[in-house]
CSV table of C-alpha atoms and ligand atoms in Angstrom, one decimal:
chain,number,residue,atom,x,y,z
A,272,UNK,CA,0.5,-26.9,9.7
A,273,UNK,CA,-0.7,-29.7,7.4
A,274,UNK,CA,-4.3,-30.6,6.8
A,275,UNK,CA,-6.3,-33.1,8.3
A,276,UNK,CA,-6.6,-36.5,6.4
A,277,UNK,CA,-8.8,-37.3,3.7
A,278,UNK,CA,-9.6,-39.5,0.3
A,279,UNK,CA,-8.3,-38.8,-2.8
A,280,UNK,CA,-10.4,-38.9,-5.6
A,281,UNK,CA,-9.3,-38.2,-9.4
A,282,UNK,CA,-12.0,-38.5,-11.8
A,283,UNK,CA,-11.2,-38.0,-15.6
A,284,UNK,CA,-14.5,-37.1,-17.3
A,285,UNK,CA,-17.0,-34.4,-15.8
A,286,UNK,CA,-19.9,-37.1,-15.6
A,287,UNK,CA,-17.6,-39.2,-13.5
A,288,UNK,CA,-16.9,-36.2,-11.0
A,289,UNK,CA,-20.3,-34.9,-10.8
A,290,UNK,CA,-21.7,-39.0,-9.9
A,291,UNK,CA,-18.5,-38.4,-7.3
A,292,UNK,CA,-19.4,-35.3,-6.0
A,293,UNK,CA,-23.6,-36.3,-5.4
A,294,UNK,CA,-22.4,-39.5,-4.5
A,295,UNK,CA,-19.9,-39.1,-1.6
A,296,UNK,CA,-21.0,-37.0,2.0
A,297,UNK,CA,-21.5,-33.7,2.4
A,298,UNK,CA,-18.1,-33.1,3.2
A,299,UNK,CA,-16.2,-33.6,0.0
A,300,UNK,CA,-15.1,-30.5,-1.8
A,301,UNK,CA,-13.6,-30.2,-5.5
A,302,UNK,CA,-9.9,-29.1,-5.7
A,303,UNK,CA,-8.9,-27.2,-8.3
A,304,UNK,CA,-5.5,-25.3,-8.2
A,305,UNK,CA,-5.7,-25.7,-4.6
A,306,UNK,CA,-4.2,-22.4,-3.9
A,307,UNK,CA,-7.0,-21.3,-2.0
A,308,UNK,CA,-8.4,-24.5,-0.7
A,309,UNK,CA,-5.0,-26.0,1.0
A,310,UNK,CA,-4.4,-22.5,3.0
A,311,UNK,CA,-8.0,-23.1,4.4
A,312,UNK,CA,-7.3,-26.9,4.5
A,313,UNK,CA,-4.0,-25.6,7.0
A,314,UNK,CA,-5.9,-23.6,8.6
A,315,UNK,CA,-8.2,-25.9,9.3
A,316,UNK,CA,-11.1,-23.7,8.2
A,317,UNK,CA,-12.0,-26.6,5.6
A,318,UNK,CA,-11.7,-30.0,6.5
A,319,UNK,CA,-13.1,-32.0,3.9
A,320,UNK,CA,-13.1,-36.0,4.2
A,321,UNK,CA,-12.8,-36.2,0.0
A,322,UNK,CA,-11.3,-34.1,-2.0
A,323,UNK,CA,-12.2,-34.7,-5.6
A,324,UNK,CA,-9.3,-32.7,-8.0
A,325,UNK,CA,-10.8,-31.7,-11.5
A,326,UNK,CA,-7.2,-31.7,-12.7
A,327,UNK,CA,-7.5,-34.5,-15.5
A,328,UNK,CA,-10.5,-32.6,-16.5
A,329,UNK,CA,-9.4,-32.0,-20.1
A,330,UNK,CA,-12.8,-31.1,-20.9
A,331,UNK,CA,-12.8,-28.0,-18.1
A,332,UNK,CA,-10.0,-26.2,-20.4
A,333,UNK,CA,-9.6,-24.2,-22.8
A,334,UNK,CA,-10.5,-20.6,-24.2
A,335,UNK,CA,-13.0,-19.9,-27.3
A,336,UNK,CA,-14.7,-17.1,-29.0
A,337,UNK,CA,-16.6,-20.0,-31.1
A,338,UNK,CA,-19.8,-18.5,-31.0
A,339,UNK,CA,-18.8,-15.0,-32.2
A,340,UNK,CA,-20.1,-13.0,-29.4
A,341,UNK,CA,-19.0,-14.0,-26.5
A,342,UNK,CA,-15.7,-15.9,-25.0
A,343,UNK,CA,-16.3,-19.0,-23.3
A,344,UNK,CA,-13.0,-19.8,-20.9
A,345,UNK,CA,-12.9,-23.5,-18.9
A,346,UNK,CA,-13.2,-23.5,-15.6
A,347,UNK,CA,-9.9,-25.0,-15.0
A,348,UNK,CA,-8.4,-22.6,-17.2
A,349,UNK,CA,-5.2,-21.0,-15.0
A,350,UNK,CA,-4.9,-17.6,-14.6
A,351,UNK,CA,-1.6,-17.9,-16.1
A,352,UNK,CA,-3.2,-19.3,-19.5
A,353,UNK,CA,-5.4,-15.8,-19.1
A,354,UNK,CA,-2.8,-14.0,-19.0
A,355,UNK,CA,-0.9,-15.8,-21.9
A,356,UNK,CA,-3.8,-16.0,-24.0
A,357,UNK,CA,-4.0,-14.0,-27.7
A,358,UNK,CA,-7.4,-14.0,-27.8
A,359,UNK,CA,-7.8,-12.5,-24.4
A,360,UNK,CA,-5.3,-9.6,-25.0
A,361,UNK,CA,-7.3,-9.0,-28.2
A,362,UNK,CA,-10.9,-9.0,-27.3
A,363,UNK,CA,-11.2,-9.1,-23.8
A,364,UNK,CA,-7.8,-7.1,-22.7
A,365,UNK,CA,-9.5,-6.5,-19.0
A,366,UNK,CA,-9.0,-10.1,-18.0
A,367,UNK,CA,-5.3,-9.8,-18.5
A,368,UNK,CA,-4.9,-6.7,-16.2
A,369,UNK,CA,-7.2,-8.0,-13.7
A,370,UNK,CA,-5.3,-11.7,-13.9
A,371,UNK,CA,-1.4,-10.1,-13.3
A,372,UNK,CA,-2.7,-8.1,-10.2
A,373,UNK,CA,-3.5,-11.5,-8.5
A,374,UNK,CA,-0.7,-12.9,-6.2
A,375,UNK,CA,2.3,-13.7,-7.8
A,376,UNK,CA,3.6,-15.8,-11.0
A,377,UNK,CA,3.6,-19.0,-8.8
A,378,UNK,CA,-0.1,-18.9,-7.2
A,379,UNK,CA,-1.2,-17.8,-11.1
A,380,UNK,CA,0.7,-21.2,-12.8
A,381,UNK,CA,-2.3,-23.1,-10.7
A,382,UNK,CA,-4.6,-21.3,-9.6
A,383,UNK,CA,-7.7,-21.6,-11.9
A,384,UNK,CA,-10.5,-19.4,-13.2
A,385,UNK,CA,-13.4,-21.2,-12.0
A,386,UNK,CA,-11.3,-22.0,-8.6
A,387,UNK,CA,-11.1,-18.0,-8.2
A,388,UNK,CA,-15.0,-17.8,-9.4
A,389,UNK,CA,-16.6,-20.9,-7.5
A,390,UNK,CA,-14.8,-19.7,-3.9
A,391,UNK,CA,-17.4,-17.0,-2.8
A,392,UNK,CA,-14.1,-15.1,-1.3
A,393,UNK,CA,-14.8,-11.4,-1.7
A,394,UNK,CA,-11.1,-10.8,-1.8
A,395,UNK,CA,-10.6,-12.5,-5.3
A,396,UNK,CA,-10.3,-10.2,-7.9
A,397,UNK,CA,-12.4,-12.0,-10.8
A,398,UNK,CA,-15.7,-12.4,-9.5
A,399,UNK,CA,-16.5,-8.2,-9.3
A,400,UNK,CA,-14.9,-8.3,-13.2
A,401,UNK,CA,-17.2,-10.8,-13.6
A,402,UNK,CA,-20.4,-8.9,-12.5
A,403,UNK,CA,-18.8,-5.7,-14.3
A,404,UNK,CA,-18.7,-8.0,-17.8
A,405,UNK,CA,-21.9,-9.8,-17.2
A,406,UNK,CA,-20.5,-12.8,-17.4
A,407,UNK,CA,-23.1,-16.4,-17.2
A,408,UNK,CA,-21.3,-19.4,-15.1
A,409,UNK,CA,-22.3,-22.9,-16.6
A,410,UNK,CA,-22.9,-25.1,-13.5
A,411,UNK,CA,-23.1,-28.8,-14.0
A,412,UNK,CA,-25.2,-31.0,-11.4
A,413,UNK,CA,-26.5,-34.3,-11.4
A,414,UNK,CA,-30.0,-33.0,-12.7
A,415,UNK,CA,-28.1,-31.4,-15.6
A,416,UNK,CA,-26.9,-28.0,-16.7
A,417,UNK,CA,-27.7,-24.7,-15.5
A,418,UNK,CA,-26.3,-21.0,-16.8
A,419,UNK,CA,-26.2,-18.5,-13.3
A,420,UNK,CA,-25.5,-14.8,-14.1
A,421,UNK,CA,-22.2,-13.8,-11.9
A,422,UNK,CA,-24.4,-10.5,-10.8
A,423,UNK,CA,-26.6,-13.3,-9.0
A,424,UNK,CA,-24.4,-16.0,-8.3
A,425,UNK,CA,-22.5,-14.7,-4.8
A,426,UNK,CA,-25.1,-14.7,-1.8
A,427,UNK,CA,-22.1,-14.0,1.6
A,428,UNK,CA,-18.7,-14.9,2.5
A,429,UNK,CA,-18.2,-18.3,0.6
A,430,UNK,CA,-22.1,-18.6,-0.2
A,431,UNK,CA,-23.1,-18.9,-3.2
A,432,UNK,CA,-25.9,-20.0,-5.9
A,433,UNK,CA,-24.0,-23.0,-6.9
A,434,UNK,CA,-25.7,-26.4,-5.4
A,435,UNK,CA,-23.7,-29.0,-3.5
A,436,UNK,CA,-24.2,-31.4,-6.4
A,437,UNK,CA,-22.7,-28.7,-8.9
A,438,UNK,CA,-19.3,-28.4,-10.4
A,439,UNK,CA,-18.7,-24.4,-12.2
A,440,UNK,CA,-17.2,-26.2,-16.0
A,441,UNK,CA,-17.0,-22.9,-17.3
A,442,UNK,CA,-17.6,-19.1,-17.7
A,443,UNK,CA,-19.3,-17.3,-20.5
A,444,UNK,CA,-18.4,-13.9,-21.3
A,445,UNK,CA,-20.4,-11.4,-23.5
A,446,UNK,CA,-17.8,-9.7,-25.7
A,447,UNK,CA,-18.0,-5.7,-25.3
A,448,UNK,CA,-17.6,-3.6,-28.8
A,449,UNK,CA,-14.4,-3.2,-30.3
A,450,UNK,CA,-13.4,0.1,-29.1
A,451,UNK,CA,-14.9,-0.4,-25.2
A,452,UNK,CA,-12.9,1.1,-22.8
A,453,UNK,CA,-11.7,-1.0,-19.7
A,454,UNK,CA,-9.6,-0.8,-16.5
A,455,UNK,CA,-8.9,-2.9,-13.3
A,456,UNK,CA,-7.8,-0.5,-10.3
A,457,UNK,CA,-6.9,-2.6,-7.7
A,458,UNK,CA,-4.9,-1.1,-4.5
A,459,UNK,CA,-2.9,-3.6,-2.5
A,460,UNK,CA,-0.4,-3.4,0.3
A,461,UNK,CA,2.6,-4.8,-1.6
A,462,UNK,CA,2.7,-7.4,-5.1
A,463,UNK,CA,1.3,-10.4,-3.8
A,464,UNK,CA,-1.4,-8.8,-1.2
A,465,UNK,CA,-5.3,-9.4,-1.7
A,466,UNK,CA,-7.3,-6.0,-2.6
A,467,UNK,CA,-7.6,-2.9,-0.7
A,468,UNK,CA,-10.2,-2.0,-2.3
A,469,UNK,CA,-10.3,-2.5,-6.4
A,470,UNK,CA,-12.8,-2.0,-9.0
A,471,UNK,CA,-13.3,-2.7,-12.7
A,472,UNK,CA,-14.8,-1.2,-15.1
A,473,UNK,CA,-16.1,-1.4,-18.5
A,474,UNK,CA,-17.4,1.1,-20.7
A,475,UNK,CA,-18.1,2.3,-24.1
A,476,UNK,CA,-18.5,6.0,-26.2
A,477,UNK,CA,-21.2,7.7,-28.0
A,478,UNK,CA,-19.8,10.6,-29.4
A,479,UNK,CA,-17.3,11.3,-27.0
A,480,UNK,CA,-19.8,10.6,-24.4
A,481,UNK,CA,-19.9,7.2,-22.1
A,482,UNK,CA,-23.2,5.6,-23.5
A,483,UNK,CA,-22.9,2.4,-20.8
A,484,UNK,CA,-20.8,1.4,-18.3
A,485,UNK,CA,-21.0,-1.3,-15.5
A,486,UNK,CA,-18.6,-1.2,-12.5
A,487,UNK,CA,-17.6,-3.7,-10.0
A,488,UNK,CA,-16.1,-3.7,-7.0
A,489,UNK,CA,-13.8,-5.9,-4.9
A,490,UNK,CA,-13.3,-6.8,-1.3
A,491,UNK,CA,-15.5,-4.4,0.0
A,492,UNK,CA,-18.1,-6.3,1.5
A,493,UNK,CA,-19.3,-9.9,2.2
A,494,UNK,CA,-19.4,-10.3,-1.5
A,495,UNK,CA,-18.7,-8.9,-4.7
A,496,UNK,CA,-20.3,-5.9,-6.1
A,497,UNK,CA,-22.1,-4.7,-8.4
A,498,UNK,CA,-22.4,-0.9,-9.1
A,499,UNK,CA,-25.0,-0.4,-10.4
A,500,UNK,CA,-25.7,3.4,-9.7
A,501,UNK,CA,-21.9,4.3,-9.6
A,502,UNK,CA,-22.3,3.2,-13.6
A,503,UNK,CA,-25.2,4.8,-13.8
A,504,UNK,CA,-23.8,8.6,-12.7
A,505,UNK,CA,-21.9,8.7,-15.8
A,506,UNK,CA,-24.2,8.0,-18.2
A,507,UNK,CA,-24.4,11.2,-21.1
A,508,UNK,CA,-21.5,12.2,-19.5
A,509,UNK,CA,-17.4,12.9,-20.2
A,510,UNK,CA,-16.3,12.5,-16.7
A,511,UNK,CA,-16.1,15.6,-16.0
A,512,UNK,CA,-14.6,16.2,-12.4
A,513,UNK,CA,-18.5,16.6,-10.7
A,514,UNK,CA,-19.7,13.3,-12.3
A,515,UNK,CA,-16.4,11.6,-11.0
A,516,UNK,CA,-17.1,12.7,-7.0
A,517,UNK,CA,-21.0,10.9,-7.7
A,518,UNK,CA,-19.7,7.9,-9.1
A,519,UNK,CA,-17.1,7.5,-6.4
A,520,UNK,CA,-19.6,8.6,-4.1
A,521,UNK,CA,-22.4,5.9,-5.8
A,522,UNK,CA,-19.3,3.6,-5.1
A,523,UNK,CA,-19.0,4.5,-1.2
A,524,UNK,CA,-22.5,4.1,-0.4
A,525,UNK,CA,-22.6,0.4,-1.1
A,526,UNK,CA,-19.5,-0.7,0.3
A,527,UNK,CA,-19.4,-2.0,3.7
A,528,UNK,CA,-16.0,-3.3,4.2
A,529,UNK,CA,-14.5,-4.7,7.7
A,530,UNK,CA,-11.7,-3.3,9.1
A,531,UNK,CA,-8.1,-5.5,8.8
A,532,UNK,CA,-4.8,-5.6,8.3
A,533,UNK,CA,-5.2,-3.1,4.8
A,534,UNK,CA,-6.8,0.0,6.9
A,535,UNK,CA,-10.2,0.9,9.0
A,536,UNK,CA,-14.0,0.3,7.3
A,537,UNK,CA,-13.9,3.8,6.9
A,538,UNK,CA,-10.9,4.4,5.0
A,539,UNK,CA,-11.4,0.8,2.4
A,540,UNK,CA,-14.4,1.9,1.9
A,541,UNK,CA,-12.8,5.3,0.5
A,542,UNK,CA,-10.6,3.7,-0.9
A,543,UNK,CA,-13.5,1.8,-3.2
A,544,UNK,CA,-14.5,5.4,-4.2
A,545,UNK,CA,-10.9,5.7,-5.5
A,546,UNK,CA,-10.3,3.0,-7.5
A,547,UNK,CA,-13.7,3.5,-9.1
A,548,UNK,CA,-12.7,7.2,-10.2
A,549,UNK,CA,-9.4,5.6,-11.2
A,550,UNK,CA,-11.1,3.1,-13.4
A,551,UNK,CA,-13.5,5.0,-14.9
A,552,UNK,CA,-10.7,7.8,-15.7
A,553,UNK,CA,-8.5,5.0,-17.5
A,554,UNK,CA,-11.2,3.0,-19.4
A,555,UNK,CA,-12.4,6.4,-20.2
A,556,UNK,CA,-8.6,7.6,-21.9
A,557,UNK,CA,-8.7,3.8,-23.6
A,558,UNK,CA,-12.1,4.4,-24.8
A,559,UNK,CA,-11.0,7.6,-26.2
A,560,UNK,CA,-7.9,5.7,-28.3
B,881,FAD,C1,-0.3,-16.2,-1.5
B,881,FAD,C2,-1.6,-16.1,-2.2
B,881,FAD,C3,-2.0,-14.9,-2.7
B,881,FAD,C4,-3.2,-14.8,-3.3
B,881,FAD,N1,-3.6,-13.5,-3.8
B,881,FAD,C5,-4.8,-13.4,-4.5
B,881,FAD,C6,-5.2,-12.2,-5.0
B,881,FAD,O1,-4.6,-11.2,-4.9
B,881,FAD,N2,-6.3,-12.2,-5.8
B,881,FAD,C7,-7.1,-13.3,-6.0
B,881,FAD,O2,-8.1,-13.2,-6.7
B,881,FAD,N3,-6.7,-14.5,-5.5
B,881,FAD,C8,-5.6,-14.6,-4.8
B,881,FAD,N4,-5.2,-15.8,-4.3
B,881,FAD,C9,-6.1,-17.0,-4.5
B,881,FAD,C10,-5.7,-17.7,-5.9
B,881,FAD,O3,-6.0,-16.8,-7.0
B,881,FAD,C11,-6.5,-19.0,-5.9
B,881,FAD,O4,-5.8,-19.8,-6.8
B,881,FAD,C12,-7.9,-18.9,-6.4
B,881,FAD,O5,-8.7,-18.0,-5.7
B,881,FAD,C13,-8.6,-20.2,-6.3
B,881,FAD,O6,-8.4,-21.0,-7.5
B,881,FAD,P1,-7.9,-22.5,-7.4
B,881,FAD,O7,-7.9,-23.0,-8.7
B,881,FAD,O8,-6.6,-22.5,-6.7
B,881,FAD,O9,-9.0,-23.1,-6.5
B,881,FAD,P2,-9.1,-24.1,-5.2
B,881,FAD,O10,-8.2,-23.5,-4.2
B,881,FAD,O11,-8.7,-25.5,-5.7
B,881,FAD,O12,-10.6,-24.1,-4.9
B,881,FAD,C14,-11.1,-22.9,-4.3
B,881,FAD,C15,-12.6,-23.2,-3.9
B,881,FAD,O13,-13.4,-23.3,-5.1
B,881,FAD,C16,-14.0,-24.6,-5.3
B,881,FAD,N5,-13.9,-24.9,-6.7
B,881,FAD,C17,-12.7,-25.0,-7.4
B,881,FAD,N6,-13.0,-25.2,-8.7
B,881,FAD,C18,-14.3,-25.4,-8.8
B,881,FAD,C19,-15.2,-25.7,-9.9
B,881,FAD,N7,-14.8,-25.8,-11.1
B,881,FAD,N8,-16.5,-25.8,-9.6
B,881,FAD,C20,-17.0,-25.5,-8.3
B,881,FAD,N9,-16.2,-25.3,-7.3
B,881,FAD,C21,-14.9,-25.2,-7.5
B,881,FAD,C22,-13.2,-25.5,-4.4
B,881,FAD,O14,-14.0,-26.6,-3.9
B,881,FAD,C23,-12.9,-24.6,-3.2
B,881,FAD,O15,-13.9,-24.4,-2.4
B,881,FAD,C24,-4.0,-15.9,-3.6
B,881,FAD,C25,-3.6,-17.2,-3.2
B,881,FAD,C26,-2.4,-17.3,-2.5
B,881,FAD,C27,-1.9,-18.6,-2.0
């Protein structure tokens, strides 16, 4: 199928797209790597009358660590730029393994951060990693700029905090401690497939025992999640096999995934307890060096 027709807009400085995007009807959406948009557009499950593409956005790319404590990655940045990135691999390694389980080599070369971020799917992989990290999005609307925590930004199944005026220009990432220990479990039918289930985790050691953690989880429910009492059950602990079978169980109790194609509600959302005792068990071996 191809989509339906609409205008082509390419802006080439943010204030240009934001006067675009308050400016036009209710029915223009922004285009990014398109490689979730067009399948919908196909599908006919978005059928926008403008489509404004942040591609000559120069000013939405880009990764830093300028301010010293956190990372601060453009929204347009590709998950194939994560995944390439030095800086990434050396402070923020998680964002690498979360960014080769998505899709495939092709989908990654366009697909963008703030595209994966901004789409409210609960099947994308970064927004739970995002809740798990704490990571602030940096919205841009025509009344100015506004910083939304990712734990508070997803609201449903494509709903989210963002207004219709407001364009995601990047994510801000608190950095964890040297030494944290990390891990994206994600299980999928075959390379290329959407989450199972998945969850991500970060972590870090006092004395052999995990001092914090934060877990999220992925395609599980309407949104995104965050785990908070999964985290919570390993607290003082070395994950020993009891504390395990709570976190997993922490895990279970807030996910309330549909059944499809990957399985039965029941069994994804055993599969979220899973993944989380998966995680936890690698991030804890990182942690440990
Ligand atoms: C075959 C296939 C397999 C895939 N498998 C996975 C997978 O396993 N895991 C996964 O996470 N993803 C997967 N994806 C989705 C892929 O990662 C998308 O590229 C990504 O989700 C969206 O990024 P994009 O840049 O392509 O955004 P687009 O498709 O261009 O946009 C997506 C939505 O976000 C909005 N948007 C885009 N940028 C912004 C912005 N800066 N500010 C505000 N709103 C914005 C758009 O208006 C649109 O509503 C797959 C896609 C395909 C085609």
């Amino acid at each position: 199928m191809i989509p339906g027709s609409f205008d082509y807009h390419r802006p080439t400085s943010l204030g240009e797209a934001v006067a675009l995007l308050s400016g036009l009807d209710v029915d223009a959406r922004l285009i990014a790597g398109g490689h979730s948009l067009i399948p919908m557009m196909k599908l006919r499950l978005a059928t926008p009358s403008h489509l404004i593409d942040l591609a000559a956005l120069n000013e939405l790319k880009g990764i830093s660590a300028a301010s010293g404590d956190a990372i601060v990655i453009g929204a347009m940045t590709t998950q194939h730029e994560l995944i390439a990135s030095e800086l990434l691999a050396a402070r923020l390694p998680v964002i690498r393994e979360t960014a080769r389980l998505i899709a495939d080599p092709q989908v990654r070369y366009c697909g963008t951060l703030g595209g994966n971020v901004a789409n409210g799917d609960p099947g994308n992989d970064m927004p739970a990693l995002m809740m798990c990290l704490g990571a602030i999005y940096v919205l841009q609307g025509k009344s100015g700029e506004r910083r939304v925590a990712a734990r508070a930004y997803y609201q449903g199944a494509y709903a989210t905090a963002a207004r219709a005026d407001e364009i995601l220009t990047a994510v801000s990432i608190p950095l964890p401690p040297p030494g944290h220990g990390y891990a994206y479990e994600k299980l999928k039918r075959k390379v290329g497939d959407y989450a199972t289930a998945a969850a991500g985790v970060i972590l870090t050691l006092a004395n052999g025992a995990v001092a914090a953690c934060a877990i999220g989880l992925t395609n599980v429910a309407d949104t995104p999640l965050f785990a908070q009492a999964a985290g919570d059950a390993v607290i003082g602990s070395k994950l020993d096999k009891p504390t395990l079978a709570r976190a997993s169980a922490a895990a279970e109790a807030i996910a309330s995934p549909a059944a499809d194609g990957r399985g039965s509600a029941e069994y994804r959302r055993k599969m979220a307890g899973v993944m989380t005792a998966r995680a936890l068990s690698r991030a804890f071996a990182r942690a440990n060096g």
